[in-house]
Amino acid sequence: MNDAYDLVVIGAGSGGLAAARRAHQLGKRVAIAEQEAIGGTCVNRGCIPTKLMIHAADFAKQQDLASSYGWVNPEGLFDWPAFKDALHAHVESLRQRQIQDLEGIDILRGQATFLEAHRLQVGDQIVYARYVLIAVGAHPRLPEIEGIEYALTSRDLFDLDQLPQSVLVAGGGYIGVEFSQILHRLGSQVLLVDTEPHVLDGFDLDLQTGVEQILAADGIQVLDQARLSRLEKTRTGLVATLADGRSFSVDQVLCALGRLSNLQNLALDRVAVSTDQGKIVVDPQGRTTVDHIFAVGDCTTQLRLTPVAKAEGEVAAEAMFGDRSVQVNYRWVPSAVFIHPEVATVGLSEEEARQEQQEIDIHYNSFSPLEYALSDESLEAFIKVVVHRPDQMILGVHLIAPRAADVIQALVPGLRKGLTISELQNTIGIHPSVGEELFAL
């Protein structure tokens, strides 16, 4: 049968592409079903374009510091249309590179829907699949409130004709926090509204409070324990009303309230794939409750991070066609929030360790990065390490500092092997650097 495949991957994002490539390397006949742009959220409207916007915003920060280093009149004007054109050109080049890397893999255009266990309809084509991997990702969640159709999501920002002069950001997760600082640095007046007691709910509490201090120092107003309840379109913009009755007139409202898995058109009920709160239930190999159907990435109950999805995709392909013993190890997965200064974390927070009733010690080191030494602007960076007292093994590391993401991820191999606090303290670092502060705990 010409339309018979060893593997059909639904979704051409990071996890789906990784699985398809690995299965193809193992000599299998593979197809990817995708109705939108190749590359998924990360390439087209997530990690890559967001990080490019962060770099653009960082230039504004560097201008603020430049006069302290002898630069005269370092201020410049930001050309949003020119930046947007460059951003879209780069994203398009990445898409083309992804397509080139799929040589030998069939690309099926259209929505994929299960007809039965091994048969799917993709557009007007019906295909047979020995295995199926679901990698459909997720989309921004919008609250069910009056006027929500006037709000933007993160994917809308990259297509704006001009940046808003004022914006209310609803949601204090990493997306809301990153875009709050980006928009502020690029010239917008920003109000961040979060339903939780602090932004970055789930992070170590010291990171949460540290980030709120950074945002406040930038001039970003943060309203904790507040909820958006209504939007009204006006002649000049929007009026955003909160649940407590306060209202704010802004040019735009950005909703960053989490993401929902894209399961609505798959007809999973026809194949008895189990879900939990709108996410597909999988094991550490990505296998669902149906043996030949796997799922990876943002549509599952596992961690929602691009590198995790890639690892899951490769493991799933191995579990189908190669080394059937492999599993994804989620214990030491680092994550970062790309504001300035960066926030990075890996392992258990202090609160999680105490909830697990671990006997812990906390090692803390605050410092001022050298790049701020000549500036009137102060920045208190810090490193926090959670240590298991009985054997001195490190349980978690949390850092706010320039280049924190690179520092944290370099620790992961040692942490996986049981790195202790004394081994960290007895290490000689590079001076002067942010990383050496790890060894001064």
XYZ file of N, CA, C and O in Angstrom, residues 238-402:
660
model
N -8.465 50.166 24.652
C -9.235 49.208 25.430
C -9.331 49.674 26.872
O -8.405 50.319 27.394
N -10.437 49.344 27.509
C -10.560 49.486 28.956
C -10.590 48.075 29.540
O -11.473 47.274 29.215
N -9.592 47.781 30.375
C -9.491 46.472 31.019
C -9.961 46.598 32.456
O -9.431 47.417 33.218
N -10.962 45.798 32.814
C -11.513 45.827 34.167
C -11.119 44.563 34.897
O -11.218 43.451 34.361
N -10.665 44.723 36.145
C -10.277 43.593 36.977
C -11.451 43.140 37.836
O -12.459 43.844 37.966
N -11.294 41.958 38.441
C -12.380 41.385 39.239
C -12.723 42.258 40.436
O -13.856 42.227 40.923
N -11.754 43.029 40.931
C -12.028 43.886 42.097
C -12.605 45.241 41.711
O -12.784 46.109 42.565
N -12.876 45.457 40.408
C -13.508 46.676 39.959
C -12.564 47.722 39.399
O -13.010 48.676 38.750
N -11.263 47.595 39.641
C -10.329 48.556 39.085
C -10.302 48.434 37.562
O -10.414 47.339 37.017
N -10.134 49.549 36.883
C -10.084 49.531 35.432
C -8.909 50.360 34.943
O -8.485 51.320 35.601
N -8.395 49.984 33.762
C -7.216 50.631 33.207
C -7.427 50.821 31.708
O -7.869 49.895 31.010
N -7.118 52.021 31.218
C -7.183 52.295 29.791
C -5.817 52.030 29.169
O -4.808 52.618 29.594
N -5.775 51.133 28.200
C -4.513 50.746 27.562
C -4.740 50.613 26.056
O -5.871 50.500 25.584
N -3.623 50.591 25.320
C -3.722 50.389 23.876
C -3.993 48.925 23.533
O -4.748 48.623 22.612
N -3.345 48.011 24.267
C -3.480 46.585 23.983
C -3.503 45.795 25.275
O -2.962 46.233 26.300
N -4.103 44.612 25.208
C -4.059 43.635 26.292
C -3.455 42.351 25.739
O -3.894 41.846 24.700
N -2.424 41.861 26.416
C -1.766 40.614 26.022
C -2.126 39.534 27.034
O -1.852 39.680 28.228
N -2.742 38.450 26.563
C -3.081 37.328 27.445
C -1.963 36.297 27.416
O -1.617 35.774 26.356
N -1.394 36.034 28.584
C -0.349 35.023 28.732
C -0.726 34.140 29.922
O -0.038 34.094 30.937
N -1.848 33.441 29.772
C -2.476 32.714 30.876
C -2.349 31.204 30.728
O -3.220 30.453 31.135
N -1.255 30.772 30.156
C -1.058 29.342 29.987
C -1.496 28.864 28.620
O -1.965 29.653 27.773
N -1.364 27.561 28.392
C -1.610 26.994 27.072
C -2.449 25.728 27.188
O -2.345 24.989 28.173
N -3.267 25.484 26.160
C -4.137 24.312 26.097
C -3.685 23.408 24.956
O -3.360 23.877 23.858
N -3.680 22.109 25.197
C -3.234 21.149 24.185
C -4.165 21.155 22.975
O -5.385 21.295 23.110
N -3.585 20.978 21.791
C -4.350 20.998 20.535
C -4.920 19.611 20.212
O -4.539 18.976 19.233
N -5.842 19.167 21.024
C -6.397 17.814 20.866
C -7.768 17.813 20.213
O -8.320 16.739 19.920
N -8.322 18.981 19.950
C -9.743 19.082 19.627
C -10.144 18.404 18.322
O -11.304 18.001 18.164
N -9.236 18.229 17.373
C -9.615 17.681 16.067
C -9.039 16.301 15.784
O -9.109 15.823 14.645
N -8.471 15.648 16.790
C -7.806 14.362 16.569
C -8.751 13.168 16.623
O -8.408 12.084 16.145
N -9.927 13.325 17.224
C -10.874 12.210 17.434
C -10.232 11.105 18.253
O -10.303 9.924 17.916
N -9.622 11.470 19.377
C -8.949 10.488 20.233
C -9.927 9.474 20.819
O -9.526 8.367 21.195
N -11.199 9.843 20.917
C -12.188 8.916 21.459
C -12.329 7.667 20.587
O -12.750 6.611 21.073
N -11.970 7.751 19.320
C -12.069 6.597 18.434
C -10.992 5.557 18.701
O -11.101 4.412 18.239
N -9.920 5.960 19.417
C -8.810 5.032 19.658
C -8.521 4.835 21.140
O -7.541 4.197 21.506
N -9.343 5.395 22.005
C -9.263 5.178 23.453
C -7.957 5.641 24.067
O -7.436 5.036 25.010
N -7.390 6.735 23.555
C -6.219 7.345 24.174
C -6.682 8.162 25.378
O -7.552 9.024 25.253
N -6.097 7.890 26.536
C -6.533 8.555 27.765
C -5.926 9.943 27.901
O -4.761 10.170 27.552
N -6.722 10.860 28.438
C -6.255 12.218 28.716
C -6.539 12.567 30.169
O -7.376 11.946 30.827
N -5.821 13.565 30.652
C -6.023 14.067 32.005
C -5.990 15.586 31.944
O -4.973 16.180 31.601
N -7.114 16.215 32.239
C -7.240 17.670 32.211
C -6.775 18.238 30.869
O -6.045 19.235 30.796
N -7.204 17.577 29.804
C -6.921 18.077 28.477
C -5.536 17.784 27.947
O -5.136 18.333 26.912
N -4.789 16.898 28.604
C -3.447 16.514 28.164
C -3.381 14.997 28.027
O -4.031 14.269 28.794
N -2.591 14.530 27.073
C -2.472 13.095 26.838
C -1.580 12.467 27.899
O -0.474 12.950 28.177
N -2.047 11.386 28.487
C -1.287 10.664 29.515
C -0.269 9.757 28.835
O -0.609 8.958 27.966
N 1.008 9.905 29.220
C 2.074 9.103 28.618
C 3.002 8.575 29.705
O 3.039 9.090 30.820
N 3.792 7.550 29.339
C 4.826 7.042 30.231
C 6.164 7.691 29.863
O 6.219 8.521 28.943
N 7.277 7.360 30.558
C 8.567 8.015 30.262
C 9.124 7.735 28.874
O 10.142 8.322 28.492
N 8.481 6.848 28.101
C 8.878 6.635 26.712
C 7.950 7.364 25.742
O 8.153 7.316 24.533
N 6.922 8.017 26.270
C 5.960 8.705 25.421
C 4.796 7.838 24.984
O 3.954 8.278 24.210
N 4.707 6.614 25.468
C 3.632 5.703 25.061
C 2.338 6.079 25.773
O 2.317 6.333 26.976
N 1.262 6.126 25.026
C -0.056 6.412 25.597
C -0.678 5.121 26.116
O -0.024 4.076 26.193
N -1.950 5.191 26.433
C -2.663 3.994 26.894
C -2.957 3.028 25.755
O -3.497 1.951 25.982
N -2.620 3.403 24.530
C -2.716 2.514 23.369
C -1.288 2.221 22.918
O -0.526 3.141 22.605
N -0.897 0.943 22.873
C 0.510 0.559 22.719
C 1.201 1.161 21.504
O 2.381 1.510 21.566
N 0.505 1.290 20.382
C 1.182 1.761 19.170
C 1.054 3.268 18.953
O 1.519 3.787 17.944
N 0.444 3.970 19.915
C 0.275 5.418 19.799
C 1.106 6.100 20.888
O 0.959 5.798 22.075
N 1.978 6.994 20.450
C 2.842 7.742 21.351
C 2.472 9.229 21.270
O 1.829 9.674 20.332
N 2.921 9.989 22.266
C 2.701 11.439 22.262
C 3.866 12.115 22.967
O 4.420 11.578 23.935
N 4.248 13.294 22.480
C 5.357 14.034 23.074
C 5.036 15.522 23.068
O 4.166 15.988 22.346
N 5.773 16.262 23.898
C 5.692 17.715 23.857
C 4.538 18.307 24.634
O 4.019 17.708 25.587
N 4.112 19.478 24.197
C 3.159 20.283 24.959
C 1.764 19.690 25.061
O 0.951 20.171 25.845
N 1.445 18.681 24.247
C 0.108 18.088 24.318
C 0.016 16.988 25.368
O -1.038 16.383 25.535
N 1.104 16.741 26.108
C 1.125 15.644 27.083
C 1.145 16.180 28.510
O 1.216 17.391 28.747
N 1.157 15.254 29.451
C 1.201 15.600 30.867
C 2.625 15.873 31.355
O 2.819 16.159 32.541
N 3.619 15.784 30.493
C 5.005 15.979 30.898
C 5.404 17.458 30.816
O 4.586 18.325 30.514
N 6.691 17.740 31.074
C 7.192 19.111 31.063
C 7.020 19.758 29.696
O 7.272 19.126 28.667
N 6.646 21.022 29.684
C 6.418 21.739 28.424
C 7.605 22.636 28.110
O 7.581 23.839 28.315
N 8.666 22.021 27.598
C 9.876 22.734 27.215
C 10.380 22.144 25.903
O 10.347 20.921 25.704
N 10.888 23.006 25.017
C 11.331 22.546 23.704
C 12.396 21.457 23.776
O 12.277 20.425 23.095
N 13.474 21.605 24.560
C 14.471 20.534 24.613
C 13.903 19.217 25.148
O 14.350 18.139 24.748
N 12.915 19.325 26.038
C 12.254 18.119 26.546
C 11.494 17.426 25.419
O 11.564 16.207 25.261
N 10.768 18.201 24.615
C 10.019 17.622 23.502
C 10.947 16.921 22.515
O 10.642 15.838 22.004
N 12.105 17.527 22.226
C 13.073 16.889 21.332
C 13.553 15.567 21.904
O 13.621 14.548 21.190
N 13.911 15.566 23.177
C 14.366 14.330 23.819
C 13.258 13.280 23.809
O 13.510 12.092 23.552
N 12.036 13.703 24.087
C 10.903 12.781 24.078
C 10.688 12.181 22.693
O 10.390 10.984 22.560
N 10.821 13.011 21.657
C 10.641 12.514 20.296
C 11.659 11.450 19.944
O 11.323 10.410 19.356
N 12.925 11.691 20.290
C 13.970 10.713 19.996
C 13.775 9.421 20.783
O 13.936 8.324 20.247
N 13.400 9.559 22.051
C 13.156 8.375 22.878
C 11.976 7.573 22.345
O 12.017 6.334 22.295
N 10.908 8.267 21.949
C 9.736 7.566 21.418
C 10.100 6.763 20.169
O 9.688 5.610 20.012
N 10.888 7.353 19.263
C 11.301 6.639 18.052
C 12.145 5.424 18.395
O 11.999 4.358 17.789
N 13.023 5.580 19.388
C 13.829 4.431 19.826
C 12.944 3.345 20.420
O 13.150 2.154 20.169
N 11.965 3.751 21.216
C 11.074 2.769 21.847
C 10.275 1.991 20.802
O 9.934 0.827 21.010
N 9.980 2.637 19.672
C 9.248 1.961 18.599
C 10.152 1.029 17.790
O 9.789 -0.120 17.507
N 11.341 1.529 17.419
C 12.120 0.849 16.389
C 13.561 0.530 16.771
O 14.263 -0.119 16.003
N 14.047 1.014 17.919
C 15.458 0.844 18.246
C 15.671 0.271 19.629
O 15.263 -0.846 19.935
N 16.315 1.058 20.491
C 16.592 0.649 21.865
C 15.318 0.815 22.685
O 14.971 1.918 23.107
N 14.651 -0.270 22.948
C 13.341 -0.209 23.610
C 13.439 0.013 25.124
O 12.416 0.069 25.809
N 14.667 0.147 25.645
C 14.828 0.345 27.090
C 14.968 1.815 27.472
O 14.927 2.153 28.653
N 15.136 2.699 26.488
C 15.415 4.102 26.805
C 14.187 4.796 27.389
O 13.045 4.447 27.080
N 14.469 5.770 28.258
C 13.421 6.594 28.845
C 13.933 8.021 28.982
O 15.142 8.256 29.010
N 13.026 8.970 29.077
C 13.410 10.350 29.342
C 13.566 10.534 30.846
O 12.698 10.139 31.621
N 14.690 11.120 31.251
C 14.936 11.415 32.659
C 14.557 12.871 32.918
O 15.226 13.791 32.448
N 13.485 13.086 33.649
C 12.988 14.436 33.892
C 13.551 15.060 35.176
O 13.207 16.193 35.509
N 14.425 14.346 35.885
C 14.862 14.809 37.205
C 15.666 16.107 37.141
O 15.496 16.985 37.963
N 16.566 16.213 36.179
C 17.445 17.380 36.155
C 17.261 18.162 34.857
O 18.208 18.316 34.083
N 16.070 18.652 34.625
C 15.802 19.460 33.435
C 15.876 20.938 33.834
O 15.062 21.413 34.625
N 16.850 21.685 33.299
C 16.951 23.107 33.640
C 15.934 23.933 32.861
O 15.466 23.522 31.800
N 15.622 25.082 33.380
C 14.752 26.020 32.662
C 15.202 27.435 32.963
O 15.929 27.682 33.939
N 14.786 28.364 32.108
C 15.220 29.752 32.262
C 14.101 30.697 31.874
O 13.218 30.358 31.092
N 14.167 31.885 32.433
C 13.308 32.990 32.041
C 14.240 34.062 31.490
O 15.109 34.567 32.213
N 14.071 34.407 30.219
C 15.047 35.258 29.553
C 14.686 36.735 29.681
O 14.362 37.415 28.705
N 14.744 37.206 30.931
C 14.693 38.640 31.173
C 16.128 39.101 31.423
O 17.078 38.340 31.270
N 16.292 40.371 31.751
C 17.619 40.876 32.114
C 17.556 41.384 33.544
O 16.800 42.319 33.817
N 18.331 40.802 34.458
C 19.223 39.657 34.273
C 18.440 38.350 34.163
O 17.284 38.283 34.576
N 19.078 37.341 33.593
C 18.390 36.073 33.362
C 18.062 35.359 34.675
O 18.722 35.540 35.701
N 17.045 34.531 34.595
C 16.634 33.666 35.703
C 16.795 32.225 35.234
O 16.327 31.880 34.142
N 17.451 31.403 36.015
C 17.617 30.001 35.636
C 17.491 29.125 36.870
O 17.841 29.524 37.989
N 16.996 27.910 36.659
C 16.724 27.017 37.778
C 16.822 25.572 37.337
O 16.537 25.247 36.180
N 17.210 24.711 38.265
C 17.220 23.278 38.004
C 17.049 22.546 39.338
O 17.544 22.989 40.364
N 16.305 21.460 39.322
C 16.104 20.678 40.536
C 14.997 21.218 41.411
O 14.118 21.956 40.966
N 15.060 20.871 42.688
C 13.992 21.221 43.624
C 14.146 22.636 44.146
O 15.250 23.108 44.410
N 13.020 23.315 44.291
C 13.013 24.587 45.011
C 13.083 24.296 46.504
O 12.888 23.156 46.958
N 13.354 25.332 47.288
C 13.353 25.159 48.739
C 11.984 24.687 49.212
O 11.875 23.778 50.064
N 10.932 25.257 48.647
C 9.578 24.890 49.065
C 9.263 23.434 48.727
O 8.662 22.714 49.537
N 9.672 22.981 47.547
C 9.434 21.581 47.163
C 10.200 20.632 48.067
O 9.679 19.583 48.476
N 11.441 20.970 48.383
C 12.245 20.115 49.261
C 11.613 20.009 50.646
O 11.586 18.921 51.250
N 11.092 21.101 51.148
C 10.454 21.060 52.470
C 9.137 20.289 52.414
O 8.790 19.577 53.359
N 8.400 20.413 51.321
C 7.167 19.644 51.178
C 7.452 18.140 51.153
O 6.639 17.337 51.619
N 8.596 17.769 50.591
C 9.002 16.363 50.585
C 9.610 15.932 51.915
O 10.070 14.793 52.057
N 9.634 16.864 52.884
C 10.178 16.624 54.227
C 11.647 16.209 54.176
O 12.111 15.372 54.950
N 12.367 16.823 53.258
C 13.801 16.588 53.164
C 14.516 17.392 54.251
O 14.099 18.495 54.611
N 15.608 16.829 54.764
C 16.485 17.582 55.659
C 17.416 18.402 54.787
O 18.251 17.844 54.067
N 17.273 19.728 54.821
C 18.012 20.548 53.858
C 18.791 21.663 54.538
O 18.470 22.095 55.643
N 19.827 22.105 53.848
C 20.534 23.340 54.153
C 20.426 24.238 52.924
O 20.364 23.747 51.790
N 20.431 25.539 53.164
C 20.369 26.502 52.073
C 21.681 27.279 52.033
O 22.107 27.850 53.036
N 22.329 27.273 50.877
C 23.543 28.057 50.669
C 23.202 29.191 49.709
O 22.643 28.953 48.634
N 23.570 30.412 50.103
C 23.118 31.599 49.374
C 24.289 32.547 49.180
O 25.077 32.787 50.103
N 24.417 33.067 47.990
C 25.477 34.022 47.702
C 24.904 35.146 46.848
O 24.455 34.907 45.728
N 24.896 36.358 47.376
C 24.470 37.512 46.584
C 25.698 38.300 46.153
O 26.708 38.345 46.869
N 25.607 38.932 44.989
C 26.766 39.644 44.459
C 26.296 40.666 43.435
O 25.171 40.594 42.930
N 27.164 41.606 43.114
C 26.875 42.601 42.091
C 27.714 42.285 40.864
O 28.947 42.275 40.945
N 27.098 41.997 39.716
C 27.869 41.669 38.512
C 28.789 42.815 38.114
O 28.441 43.992 38.244
N 29.974 42.459 37.629
C 30.985 43.457 37.309
C 30.506 44.477 36.288
O 30.898 45.643 36.338
N 29.651 44.070 35.356
C 29.228 44.991 34.307
C 28.444 46.180 34.849
O 28.253 47.175 34.156
N 27.969 46.074 36.111
C 27.257 47.182 36.734
C 28.166 48.037 37.610
O 27.722 49.001 38.226
N 29.451 47.692 37.676
C 30.353 48.349 38.624
C 30.503 49.844 38.368
O 30.678 50.627 39.311
N 30.468 50.271 37.111
C 30.654 51.679 36.779
C 29.346 52.440 36.653
O 29.346 53.636 36.346
N 28.238 51.755 36.862
C 26.925 52.360 36.682
C 26.328 52.776 38.006
O 26.595 52.170 39.056
N 25.508 53.822 37.962
C 24.753 54.212 39.151
C 23.635 53.227 39.441
O 23.082 53.198 40.540
N 23.286 52.416 38.427
C 22.215 51.437 38.593
C 22.753 50.214 39.334
O 23.787 49.651 38.971
N 22.064 49.807 40.358
C 22.512 48.642 41.139
C 21.754 47.395 40.701
O 20.617 47.472 40.242
N 22.408 46.260 40.818
C 21.760 44.980 40.552
C 22.294 43.963 41.540
O 23.498 43.706 41.601
N 21.405 43.421 42.337
C 21.801 42.370 43.265
C 21.447 41.022 42.655
O 20.284 40.619 42.607
N 22.455 40.357 42.143
C 22.269 39.005 41.634
C 22.461 38.025 42.779
O 23.048 38.367 43.809
N 21.962 36.807 42.605
C 22.187 35.817 43.663
C 22.154 34.399 43.120
O 21.579 34.118 42.065
N 22.795 33.537 43.876
C 22.780 32.093 43.639
C 22.281 31.435 44.913
O 22.732 31.772 46.019
N 21.356 30.510 44.743
C 20.804 29.777 45.888
C 20.907 28.295 45.594
O 20.490 27.834 44.531
N 21.454 27.539 46.539
C 21.627 26.104 46.357
C 20.931 25.373 47.506
O 21.148 25.690 48.680
N 20.076 24.436 47.154
C 19.363 23.613 48.136
C 20.125 22.302 48.277
O 20.356 21.595 47.286
N 20.516 21.980 49.505
C 21.402 20.841 49.754
C 20.733 19.843 50.695
O 20.108 20.225 51.685
N 20.866 18.554 50.359
C 20.385 17.478 51.228
C 21.391 17.298 52.365
O 22.531 16.878 52.150
N 20.993 17.645 53.582
C 21.923 17.697 54.699
C 22.638 16.369 54.981
O 23.862 16.372 55.190
N 21.959 15.220 55.003
C 22.659 13.983 55.392
C 23.862 13.624 54.516
O 24.891 13.182 55.026
N 23.747 13.801 53.190
C 24.870 13.405 52.320
C 25.472 14.571 51.554
O 26.392 14.373 50.754
N 24.947 15.792 51.802
C 25.482 17.012 51.183
C 25.297 17.068 49.663
O 25.918 17.883 48.982
N 24.442 16.200 49.130
C 24.176 16.257 47.693
C 23.257 17.431 47.375
O 22.360 17.767 48.147
N 23.499 18.046 46.235
C 22.722 19.206 45.815
C 21.377 18.752 45.251
O 21.322 17.863 44.397
N 20.307 19.379 45.740
C 18.955 19.063 45.294
C 18.425 20.065 44.274
O 17.556 19.732 43.469
N 18.930 21.302 44.320
C 18.441 22.318 43.402
C 19.357 23.519 43.390
O 20.019 23.822 44.388
N 19.403 24.199 42.238
C 20.205 25.412 42.090
C 19.331 26.473 41.422
O 18.654 26.187 40.426
N 19.377 27.695 41.947
C 18.520 28.776 41.463
C 19.359 30.046 41.360
O 20.089 30.390 42.295
N 19.250 30.740 40.239
C 20.175 31.821 39.952
C 19.475 32.971 39.236
O 18.694 32.750 38.305
N 19.727 34.185 39.698
C 19.371 35.402 38.961
C 20.662 36.158 38.715
O 21.313 36.617 39.655
N 21.051 36.266 37.453
C 22.298 36.934 37.093
C 22.420 36.990 35.583
O 21.758 36.215 34.879
N 23.250 37.871 35.049
C 23.522 37.824 33.614
C 24.057 36.445 33.211
O 24.860 35.849 33.925
